[in-house]
XYZ file of C-alpha atoms in Angstrom:
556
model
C 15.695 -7.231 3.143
C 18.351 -5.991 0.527
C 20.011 -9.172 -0.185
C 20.244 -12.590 1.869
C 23.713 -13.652 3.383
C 26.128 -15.005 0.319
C 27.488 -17.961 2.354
C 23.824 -19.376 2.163
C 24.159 -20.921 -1.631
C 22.285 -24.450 -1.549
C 24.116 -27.188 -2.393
C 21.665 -28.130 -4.908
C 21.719 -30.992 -7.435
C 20.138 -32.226 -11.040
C 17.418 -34.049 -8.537
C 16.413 -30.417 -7.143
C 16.484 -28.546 -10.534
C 14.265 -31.613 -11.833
C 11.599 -31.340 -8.890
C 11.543 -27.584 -9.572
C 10.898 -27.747 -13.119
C 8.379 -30.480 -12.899
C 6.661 -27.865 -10.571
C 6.690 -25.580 -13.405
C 5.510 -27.582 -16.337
C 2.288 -28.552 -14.212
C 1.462 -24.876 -13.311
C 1.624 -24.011 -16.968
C -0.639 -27.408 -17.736
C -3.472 -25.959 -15.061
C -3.192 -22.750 -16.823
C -3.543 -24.488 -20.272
C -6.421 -26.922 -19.076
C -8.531 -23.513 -17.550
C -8.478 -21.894 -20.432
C -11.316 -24.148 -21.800
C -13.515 -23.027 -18.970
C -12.774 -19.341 -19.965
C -15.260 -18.489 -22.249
C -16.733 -14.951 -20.743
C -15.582 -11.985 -19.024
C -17.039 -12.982 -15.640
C -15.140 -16.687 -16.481
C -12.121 -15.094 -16.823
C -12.221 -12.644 -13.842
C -14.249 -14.622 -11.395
C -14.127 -18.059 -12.776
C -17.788 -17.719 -13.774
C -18.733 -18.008 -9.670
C -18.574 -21.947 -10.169
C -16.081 -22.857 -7.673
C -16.632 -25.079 -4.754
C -15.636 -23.776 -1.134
C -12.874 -26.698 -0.153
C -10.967 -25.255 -3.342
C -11.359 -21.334 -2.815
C -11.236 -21.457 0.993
C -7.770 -23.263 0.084
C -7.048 -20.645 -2.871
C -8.273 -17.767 0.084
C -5.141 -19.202 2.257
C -2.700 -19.280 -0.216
C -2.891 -15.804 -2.144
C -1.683 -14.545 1.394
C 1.203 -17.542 1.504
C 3.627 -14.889 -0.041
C 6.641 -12.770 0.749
C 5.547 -11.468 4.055
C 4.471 -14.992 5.386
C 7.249 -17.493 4.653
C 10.897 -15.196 4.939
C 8.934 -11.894 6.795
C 7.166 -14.039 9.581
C 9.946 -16.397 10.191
C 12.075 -13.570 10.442
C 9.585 -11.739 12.815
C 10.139 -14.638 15.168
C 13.478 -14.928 14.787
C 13.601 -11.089 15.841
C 10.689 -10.815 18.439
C 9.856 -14.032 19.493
C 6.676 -15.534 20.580
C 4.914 -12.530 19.928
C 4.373 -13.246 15.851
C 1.572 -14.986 16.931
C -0.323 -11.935 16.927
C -0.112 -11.547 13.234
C -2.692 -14.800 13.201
C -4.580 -15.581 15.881
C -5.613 -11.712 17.207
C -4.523 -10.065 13.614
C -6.292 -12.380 10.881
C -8.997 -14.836 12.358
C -11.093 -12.548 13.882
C -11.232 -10.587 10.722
C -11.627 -13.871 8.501
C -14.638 -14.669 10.417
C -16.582 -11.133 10.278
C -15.867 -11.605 6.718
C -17.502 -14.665 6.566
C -20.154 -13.908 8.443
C -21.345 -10.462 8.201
C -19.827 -8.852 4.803
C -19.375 -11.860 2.552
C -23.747 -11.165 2.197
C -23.378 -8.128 1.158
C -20.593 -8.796 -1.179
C -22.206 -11.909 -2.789
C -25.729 -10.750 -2.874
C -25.111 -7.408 -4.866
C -23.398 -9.403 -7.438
C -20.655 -6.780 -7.277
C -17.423 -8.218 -9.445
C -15.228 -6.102 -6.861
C -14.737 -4.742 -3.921
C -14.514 -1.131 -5.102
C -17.892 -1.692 -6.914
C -19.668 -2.307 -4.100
C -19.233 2.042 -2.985
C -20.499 2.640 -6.808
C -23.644 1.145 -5.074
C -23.473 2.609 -1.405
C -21.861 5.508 -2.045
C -21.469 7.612 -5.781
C -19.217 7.261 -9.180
C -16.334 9.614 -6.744
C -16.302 6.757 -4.095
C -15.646 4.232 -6.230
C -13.371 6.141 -9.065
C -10.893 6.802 -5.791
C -10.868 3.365 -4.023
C -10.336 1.789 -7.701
C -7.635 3.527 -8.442
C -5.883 3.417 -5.130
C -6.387 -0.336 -5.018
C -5.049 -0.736 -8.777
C -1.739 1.213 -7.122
C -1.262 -0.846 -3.969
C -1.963 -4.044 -5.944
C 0.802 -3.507 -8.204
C 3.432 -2.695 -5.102
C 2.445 -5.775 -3.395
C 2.800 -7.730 -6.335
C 6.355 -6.253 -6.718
C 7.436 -7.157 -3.443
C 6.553 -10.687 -3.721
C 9.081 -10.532 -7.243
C 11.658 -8.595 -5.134
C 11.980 -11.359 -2.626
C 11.937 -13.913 -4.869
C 14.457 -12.322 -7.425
C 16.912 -12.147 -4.045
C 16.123 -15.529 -2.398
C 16.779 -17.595 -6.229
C 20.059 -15.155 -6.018
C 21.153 -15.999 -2.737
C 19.786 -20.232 -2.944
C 20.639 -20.909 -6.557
C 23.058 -18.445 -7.930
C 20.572 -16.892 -10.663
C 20.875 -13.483 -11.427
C 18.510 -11.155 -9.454
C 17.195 -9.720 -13.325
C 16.330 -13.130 -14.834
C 14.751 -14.100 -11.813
C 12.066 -11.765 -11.471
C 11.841 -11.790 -15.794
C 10.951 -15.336 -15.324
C 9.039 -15.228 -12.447
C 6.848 -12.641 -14.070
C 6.710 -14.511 -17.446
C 5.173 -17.967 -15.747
C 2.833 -15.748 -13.774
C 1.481 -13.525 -16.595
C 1.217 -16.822 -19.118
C -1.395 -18.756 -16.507
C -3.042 -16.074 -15.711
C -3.325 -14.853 -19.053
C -4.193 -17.998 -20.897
C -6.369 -19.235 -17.421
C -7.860 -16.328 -15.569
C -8.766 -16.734 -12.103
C -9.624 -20.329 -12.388
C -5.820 -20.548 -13.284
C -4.443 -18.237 -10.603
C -7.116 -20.352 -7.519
C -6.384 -24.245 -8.477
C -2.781 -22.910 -8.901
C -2.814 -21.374 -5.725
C -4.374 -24.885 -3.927
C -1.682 -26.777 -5.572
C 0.994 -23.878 -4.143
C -0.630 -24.348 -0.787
C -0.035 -28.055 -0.187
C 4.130 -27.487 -1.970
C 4.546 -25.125 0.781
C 3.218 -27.070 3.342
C 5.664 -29.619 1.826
C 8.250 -27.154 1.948
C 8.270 -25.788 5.605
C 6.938 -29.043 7.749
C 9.968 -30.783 7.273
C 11.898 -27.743 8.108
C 10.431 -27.239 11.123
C 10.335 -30.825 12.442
C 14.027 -31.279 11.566
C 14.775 -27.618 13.169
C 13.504 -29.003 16.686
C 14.822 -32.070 16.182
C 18.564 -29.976 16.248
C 18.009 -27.775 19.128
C 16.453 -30.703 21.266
C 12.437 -30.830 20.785
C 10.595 -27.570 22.023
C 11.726 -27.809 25.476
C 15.479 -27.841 24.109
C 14.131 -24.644 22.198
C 12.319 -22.957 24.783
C 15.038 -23.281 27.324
C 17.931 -21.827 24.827
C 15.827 -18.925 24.511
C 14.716 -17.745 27.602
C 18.221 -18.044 28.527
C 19.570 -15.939 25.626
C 16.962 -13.858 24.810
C 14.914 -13.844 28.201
C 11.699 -15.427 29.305
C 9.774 -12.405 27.247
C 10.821 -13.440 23.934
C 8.525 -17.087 24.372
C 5.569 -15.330 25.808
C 2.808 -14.007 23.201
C 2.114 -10.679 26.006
C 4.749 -10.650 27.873
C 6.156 -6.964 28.238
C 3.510 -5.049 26.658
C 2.370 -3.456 29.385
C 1.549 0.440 28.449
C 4.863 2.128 28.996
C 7.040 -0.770 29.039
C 9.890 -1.506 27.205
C 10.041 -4.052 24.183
C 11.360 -5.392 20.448
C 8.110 -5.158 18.822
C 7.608 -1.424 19.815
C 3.682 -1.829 21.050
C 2.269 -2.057 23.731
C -1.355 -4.072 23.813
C -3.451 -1.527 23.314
C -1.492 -0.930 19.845
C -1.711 -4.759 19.030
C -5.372 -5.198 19.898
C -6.517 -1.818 18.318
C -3.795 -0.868 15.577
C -3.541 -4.404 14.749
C -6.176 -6.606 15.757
C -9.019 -4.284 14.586
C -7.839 -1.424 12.268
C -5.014 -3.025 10.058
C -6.423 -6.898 10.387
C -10.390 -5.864 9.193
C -8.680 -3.403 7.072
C -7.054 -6.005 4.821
C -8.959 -9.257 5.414
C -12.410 -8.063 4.660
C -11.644 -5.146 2.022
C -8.288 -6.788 -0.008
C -10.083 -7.490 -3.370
C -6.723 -10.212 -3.641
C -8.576 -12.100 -0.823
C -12.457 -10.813 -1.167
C -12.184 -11.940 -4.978
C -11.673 -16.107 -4.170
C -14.576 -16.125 -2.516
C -16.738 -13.999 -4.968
C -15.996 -16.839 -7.425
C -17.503 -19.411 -5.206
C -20.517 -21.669 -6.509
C -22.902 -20.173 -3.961
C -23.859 -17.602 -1.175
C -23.112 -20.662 1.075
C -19.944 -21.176 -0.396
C -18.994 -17.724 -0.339
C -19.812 -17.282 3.155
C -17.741 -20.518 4.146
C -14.905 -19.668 2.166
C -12.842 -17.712 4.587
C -14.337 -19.723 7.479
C -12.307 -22.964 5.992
C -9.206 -20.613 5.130
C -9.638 -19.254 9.160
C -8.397 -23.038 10.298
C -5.137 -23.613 8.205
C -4.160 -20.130 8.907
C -4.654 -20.913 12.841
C -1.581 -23.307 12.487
C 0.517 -22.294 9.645
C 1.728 -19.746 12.233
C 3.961 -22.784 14.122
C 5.602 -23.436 10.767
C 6.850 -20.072 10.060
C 7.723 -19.000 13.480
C 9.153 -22.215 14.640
C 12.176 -21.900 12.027
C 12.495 -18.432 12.789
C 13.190 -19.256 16.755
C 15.635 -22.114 15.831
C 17.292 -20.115 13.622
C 17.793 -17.928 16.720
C 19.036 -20.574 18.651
C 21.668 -21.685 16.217
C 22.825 -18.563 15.252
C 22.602 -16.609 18.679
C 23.879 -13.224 17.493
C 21.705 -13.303 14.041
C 20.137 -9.711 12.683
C 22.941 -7.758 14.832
C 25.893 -5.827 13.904
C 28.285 -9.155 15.015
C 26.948 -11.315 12.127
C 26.638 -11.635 8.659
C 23.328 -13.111 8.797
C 20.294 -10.942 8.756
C 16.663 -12.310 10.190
C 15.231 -12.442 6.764
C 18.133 -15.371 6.658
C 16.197 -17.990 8.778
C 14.284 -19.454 6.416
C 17.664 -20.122 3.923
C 19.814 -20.781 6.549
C 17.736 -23.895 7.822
C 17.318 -25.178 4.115
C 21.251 -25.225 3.536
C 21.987 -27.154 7.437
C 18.726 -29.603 7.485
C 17.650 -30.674 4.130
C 19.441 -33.688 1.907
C 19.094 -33.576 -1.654
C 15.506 -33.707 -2.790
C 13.521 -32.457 0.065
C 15.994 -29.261 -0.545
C 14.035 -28.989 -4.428
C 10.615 -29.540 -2.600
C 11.892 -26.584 -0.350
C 12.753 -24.550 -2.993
C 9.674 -25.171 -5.447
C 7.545 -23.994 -1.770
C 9.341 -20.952 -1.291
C 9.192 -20.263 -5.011
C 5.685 -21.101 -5.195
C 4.980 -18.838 -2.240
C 6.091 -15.676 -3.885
C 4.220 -16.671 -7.044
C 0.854 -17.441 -4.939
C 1.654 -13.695 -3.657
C 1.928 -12.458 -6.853
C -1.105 -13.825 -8.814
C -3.478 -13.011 -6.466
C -2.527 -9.548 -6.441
C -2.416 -9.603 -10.417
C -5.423 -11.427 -10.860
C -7.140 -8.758 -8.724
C -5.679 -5.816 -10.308
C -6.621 -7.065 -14.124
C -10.110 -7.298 -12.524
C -10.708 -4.337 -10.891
C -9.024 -1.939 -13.530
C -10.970 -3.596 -16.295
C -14.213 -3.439 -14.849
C -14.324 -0.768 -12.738
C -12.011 1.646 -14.276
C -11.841 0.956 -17.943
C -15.294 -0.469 -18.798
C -17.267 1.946 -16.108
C -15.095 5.228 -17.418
C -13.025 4.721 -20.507
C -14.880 2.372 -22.673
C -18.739 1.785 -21.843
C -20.828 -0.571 -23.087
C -18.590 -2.544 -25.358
C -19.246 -6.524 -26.116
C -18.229 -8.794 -23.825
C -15.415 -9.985 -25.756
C -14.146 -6.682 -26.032
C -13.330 -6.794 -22.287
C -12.297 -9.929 -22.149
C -9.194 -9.637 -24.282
C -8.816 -6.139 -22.548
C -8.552 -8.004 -19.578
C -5.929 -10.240 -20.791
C -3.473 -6.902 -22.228
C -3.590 -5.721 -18.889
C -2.741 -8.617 -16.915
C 0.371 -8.409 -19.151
C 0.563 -4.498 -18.128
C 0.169 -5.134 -15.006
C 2.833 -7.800 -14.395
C 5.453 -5.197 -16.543
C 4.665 -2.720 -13.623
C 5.153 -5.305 -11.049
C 8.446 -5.864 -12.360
C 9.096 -2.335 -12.113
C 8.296 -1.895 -8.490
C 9.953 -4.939 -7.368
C 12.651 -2.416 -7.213
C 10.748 0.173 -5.184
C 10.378 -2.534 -2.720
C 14.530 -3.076 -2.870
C 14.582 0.460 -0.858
C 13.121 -1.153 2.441
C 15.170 -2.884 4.555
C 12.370 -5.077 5.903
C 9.894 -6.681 3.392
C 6.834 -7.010 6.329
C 7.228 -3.299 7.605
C 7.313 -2.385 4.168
C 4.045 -4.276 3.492
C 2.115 -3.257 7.058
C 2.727 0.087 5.751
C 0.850 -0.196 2.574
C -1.798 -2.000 4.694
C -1.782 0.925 6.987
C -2.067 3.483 4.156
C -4.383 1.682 1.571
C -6.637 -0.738 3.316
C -7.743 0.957 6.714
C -9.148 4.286 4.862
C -11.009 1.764 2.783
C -12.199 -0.325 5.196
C -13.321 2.816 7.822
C -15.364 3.595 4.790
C -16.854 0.180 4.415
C -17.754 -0.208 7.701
C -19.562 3.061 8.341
C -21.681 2.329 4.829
C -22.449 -1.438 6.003
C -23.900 -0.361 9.492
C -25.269 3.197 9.327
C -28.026 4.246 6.588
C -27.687 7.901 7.163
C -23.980 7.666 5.871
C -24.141 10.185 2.918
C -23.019 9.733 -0.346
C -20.452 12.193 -0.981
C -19.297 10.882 3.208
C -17.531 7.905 1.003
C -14.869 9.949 -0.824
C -13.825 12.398 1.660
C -13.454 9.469 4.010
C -11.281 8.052 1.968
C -9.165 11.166 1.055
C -8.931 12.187 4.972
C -7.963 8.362 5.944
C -5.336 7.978 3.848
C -3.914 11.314 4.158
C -3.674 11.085 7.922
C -2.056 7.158 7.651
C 0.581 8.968 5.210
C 1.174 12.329 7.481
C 1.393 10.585 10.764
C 4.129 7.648 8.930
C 6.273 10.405 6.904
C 6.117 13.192 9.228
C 5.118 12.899 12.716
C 7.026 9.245 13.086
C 9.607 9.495 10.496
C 10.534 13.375 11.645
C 10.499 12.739 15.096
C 7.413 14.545 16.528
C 6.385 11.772 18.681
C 9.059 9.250 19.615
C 7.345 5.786 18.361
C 10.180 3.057 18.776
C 9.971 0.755 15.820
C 8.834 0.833 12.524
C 6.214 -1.533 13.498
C 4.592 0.570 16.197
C 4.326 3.269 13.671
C 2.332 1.258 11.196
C 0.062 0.225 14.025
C -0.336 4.168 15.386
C -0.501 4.985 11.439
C -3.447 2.480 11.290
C -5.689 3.811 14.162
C -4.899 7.723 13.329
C -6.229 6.707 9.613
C -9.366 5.317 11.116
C -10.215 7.426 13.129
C -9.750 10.469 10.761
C -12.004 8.849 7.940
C -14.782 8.258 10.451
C -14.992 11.609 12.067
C -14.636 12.963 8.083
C -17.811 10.562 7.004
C -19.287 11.824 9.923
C -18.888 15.152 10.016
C -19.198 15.508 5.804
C -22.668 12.961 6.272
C -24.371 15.768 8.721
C -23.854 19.005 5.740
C -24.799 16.042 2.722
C -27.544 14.048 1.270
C -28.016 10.521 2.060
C -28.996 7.818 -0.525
C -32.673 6.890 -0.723
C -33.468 4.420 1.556
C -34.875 2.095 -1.490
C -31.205 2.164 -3.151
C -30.168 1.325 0.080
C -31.860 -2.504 -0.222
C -29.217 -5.143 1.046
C -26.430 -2.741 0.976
C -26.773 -1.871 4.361
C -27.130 -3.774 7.791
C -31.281 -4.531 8.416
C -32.285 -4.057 4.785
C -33.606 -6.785 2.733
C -32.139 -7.655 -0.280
C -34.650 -6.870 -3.605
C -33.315 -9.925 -5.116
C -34.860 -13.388 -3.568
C -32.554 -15.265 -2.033
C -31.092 -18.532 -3.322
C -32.337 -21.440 -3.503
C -29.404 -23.759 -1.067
C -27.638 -26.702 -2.794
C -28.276 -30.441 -1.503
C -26.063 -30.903 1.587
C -25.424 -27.156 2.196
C -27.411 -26.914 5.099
C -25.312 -29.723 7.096
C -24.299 -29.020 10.512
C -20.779 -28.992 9.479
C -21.134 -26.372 6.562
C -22.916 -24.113 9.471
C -21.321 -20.938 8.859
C -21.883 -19.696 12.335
C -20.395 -23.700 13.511
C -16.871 -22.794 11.762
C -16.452 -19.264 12.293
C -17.121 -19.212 16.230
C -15.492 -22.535 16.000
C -12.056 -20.262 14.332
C -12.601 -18.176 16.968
C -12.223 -19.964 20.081
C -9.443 -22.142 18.750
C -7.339 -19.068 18.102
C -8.468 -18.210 21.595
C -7.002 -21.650 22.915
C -3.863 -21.261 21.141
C -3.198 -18.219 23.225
C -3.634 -20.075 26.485
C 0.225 -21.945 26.564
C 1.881 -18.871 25.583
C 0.295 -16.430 27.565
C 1.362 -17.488 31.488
């Protein structure tokens, strides 16, 4: 994704620049009106765990509405189809509901302020040093994408330099954060959620409307691009050829498992909206309300992506000067009339700032409190960390703006992301599992885990895929293959280092790990949490069948 086409400048107008700056005035106001609530450490990092689950289940959604969803999955579809689905229904609800459901008690319950914490408590000071510091690294590269794409898309749409666009992208970011906290970055992010939605649903439903309605759509493509490129499975048979580069196996394992667990349930950017819910309950639902959105928010990425193909037949190849990561633009500048094209803007822009925050508001977090205060500064007044955490939010967003250009070396925004995943999040989440679920897990098992899972992601990626050991055909497939080598190498590491190490006592143990009790008594539920409705078991099996359904039309 170096740089969109240059024939696809908007045609924009005073009404669209109006709409857009309205959008910014009231992000800075909710930044502004947190700041009252922001009187502690724990306000300003978790938003003093007071928030209801409607707002961070919404909040949960929208820190992963970012680069990779609006231009990479549109894109995706454009490029492969049908098949995108994967990335939701098999590579992100599942996930979303074990989160829910299984880890989100262990999480909540140990009062942990991150996710890297948690090891301090299952594992040692080694465990948790490592995953902090990786996770401090990968947050600022993700947060640099998200200014990467938007610096090129506000060059490409508007005509603003690539420079001041990520300067002020950065600024509004860092000054609601900064002056808000998380309570900023979360009702920001629910307001960002419903400007996208304004954003894309009138793209799509004018998109169809062009190429004649879904049949219309359908039809086109199975003629041009063959009757594979509408069906979610069709040609992934092991040894048969196909765009994505995976075969099922690779998508239900490397994908569906490894890489979707791997980010869902360990991504402090995510795990960190629902640590600042109200409640246990509300902790536990928060994902499970997220899981239902992000069942259908697929169809309005894809669907542009597909028409896009249809109206530009020849789009990503050599015969065109319109790349897949076009799709999104290119369908702004033919559908939208003055107006709707500022809504459409403020979305996308709003998107890559939604990206952003949450991966800023997570890294000011977790180096603060579990790298500073635990290492570099103990026991120091509250306040003390408090404005610490604010000077690094500002850090942090400096280095984002600094790899924003890292990111400009990939040609493709999601691979570039998936491989990150791949790298940071499966080691970590290996580890996480293996603690959760089996007591004897030794202490020291947690580093050396780590260490072997991410070296193995990063050795089969640069050397065994990238030098041509093993023929892998796409970028894609790699990260997948990446994903499941990492896994498996951190788990037979834990293993193998658990049987020649000591475990933890079984008392320190206590709610920590699967079938112990937690030494704190649990919570005492809020009027009306107990409804059928707020049933976390009701939603998350509830997720997981309607993902299941979805499947059905596209898979015969």
């Amino acid at each position: 994704m170096h740089s969109l086409a240059s024939g696809l400048r908007l045609p924009t107008n005073g009404l669209d620049y109006t709409i857009l700056a309205i959008y910014f005035v009231v992000v800075l106001g909710i930044g502004f009106a947190a700041r009252a609530s922001v009187r502690t450490s724990l306000d300003f990092f978790l938003s003093g765990r007071s928030l209801p689950a409607w707002v961070t289940g919404l909040a949960f959604v929208a820190a992963n509405l970012g680069a990779t969803e609006i231009l990479g999955m549109a894109a995706t579809g454009a490029q492969y189809g049908v098949a995108v689905v994967h990335w939701y229904w098999i590579g992100a609800i599942p996930a979303m509901v074990f989160l829910g459901l299984v880890m989100m008690p262990f999480y909540y319950r140990s009062k942990v302020r991150s996710v890297p914490e948690f090891l301090l408590h299952r594992f040692d000071k080694s465990a948790h040093l490592l995953s902090s510091i990786l996770f401090a690294f990968s947050a600022v590269l993700i947060a640099g994408v998200n200014l990467y794409a938007l610096s090129i898309v506000v060059e490409a749409l508007l005509g603003w330099p690539r420079s001041v666009a990520i300067i002020v992208a950065g600024i509004f970011v860092l000054l609601y954060i900064t002056v808000g906290g998380l309570s900023s970055a979360i009702y920001n992010e629910v307001l960002q959620f419903f400007v996208i939605l304004a954003a894309l649903i009138p793209l799509t439903v004018l998109g169809l409307k062009r190429v004649g309605g879904w049949d219309g759509l359908t039809g086109s493509l199975e003629k041009s691009h063959g009757q594979d490129f509408m069906s979610a499975w069709g040609g992934t048979g092991i040894g048969d050829a196909n765009p994505l580069g995976a075969n099922w196996l690779t998508i239900v394992l490397g994908l569906g498992f490894v890489l979707s667990f791997g980010y869902w349930t360990t991504n402090f950017a995510e795990v960190q909206r629902a640590l600042s819910a109200k409640n246990l309950s509300a902790a536990r639902r928060t994902p499970l309300i997220a899981a239902f959105p992000k069942i259908f928010i697929v169809f309005i990425v894809m669907i542009p992506g597909l028409v896009a193909a249809v109206l530009v037949p020849k789009i990503g190849t050599p015969d065109s000067d319109l790349a897949y990561n076009d799709a999104i633009p290119l369908l702004m500048r033919e559908l939208l009339p003055n107006g709707v094209l500022g809504i459409a803007v403020t979305g996308l822009l709003a998107a890559f700032m939604a990206g952003m925050a949450a991966n800023v508001s997570s890294f000011n977090t977790v180096f603060t409190t579990d790298i500073w205060a635990r290492y570099v500064k103990k026991d120091q007044p509250d306040a003390y960390y408090l404005r610490f955490g604010r000077l690094i939010t500002v850090l942090g967003v400096l280095a984002s703006i600094g790899t924003a250009y890292i990111a400009a070396s990939f040609s493709n925004i999601m691979t570039y992301l998936q491989t990150l995943f791949s790298f940071f999040n499966v080691p970590l989440f290996v580890v996480f599992i293996i603690g959760m679920f089996w007591k004897r897990a030794s202490m020291k098992s947690g580093v050396w885990g780590l260490i072997a899972g991410t070296t193995a992601a990063m050795v089969n990626y640069f050397v065994i895929y990238k030098q041509g050991v093993i023929d892998i055909p796409s970028d894609q497939g790699a990260n997948f293959v990446s994903a499941i080598v990492g896994f498996v190498a951190g788990a037979v590491v834990m293993v193998a280092v658990t049987l020649f190490t000591a475990p933890k006592q079984e008392a320190e143990l206590a709610g920590l790990v699967y079938g112990t009790e937690s030494p704190d008594a649990d919570e005492v539920p809020e009027e009306g949490d107990s409804a059928w409705y707020r049933r976390p078991a009701l939603l998350g099996w509830g997720a997981i069948v309607l993902a299941a359904l979805c499947y059905v039309p596209y898979s015969f």
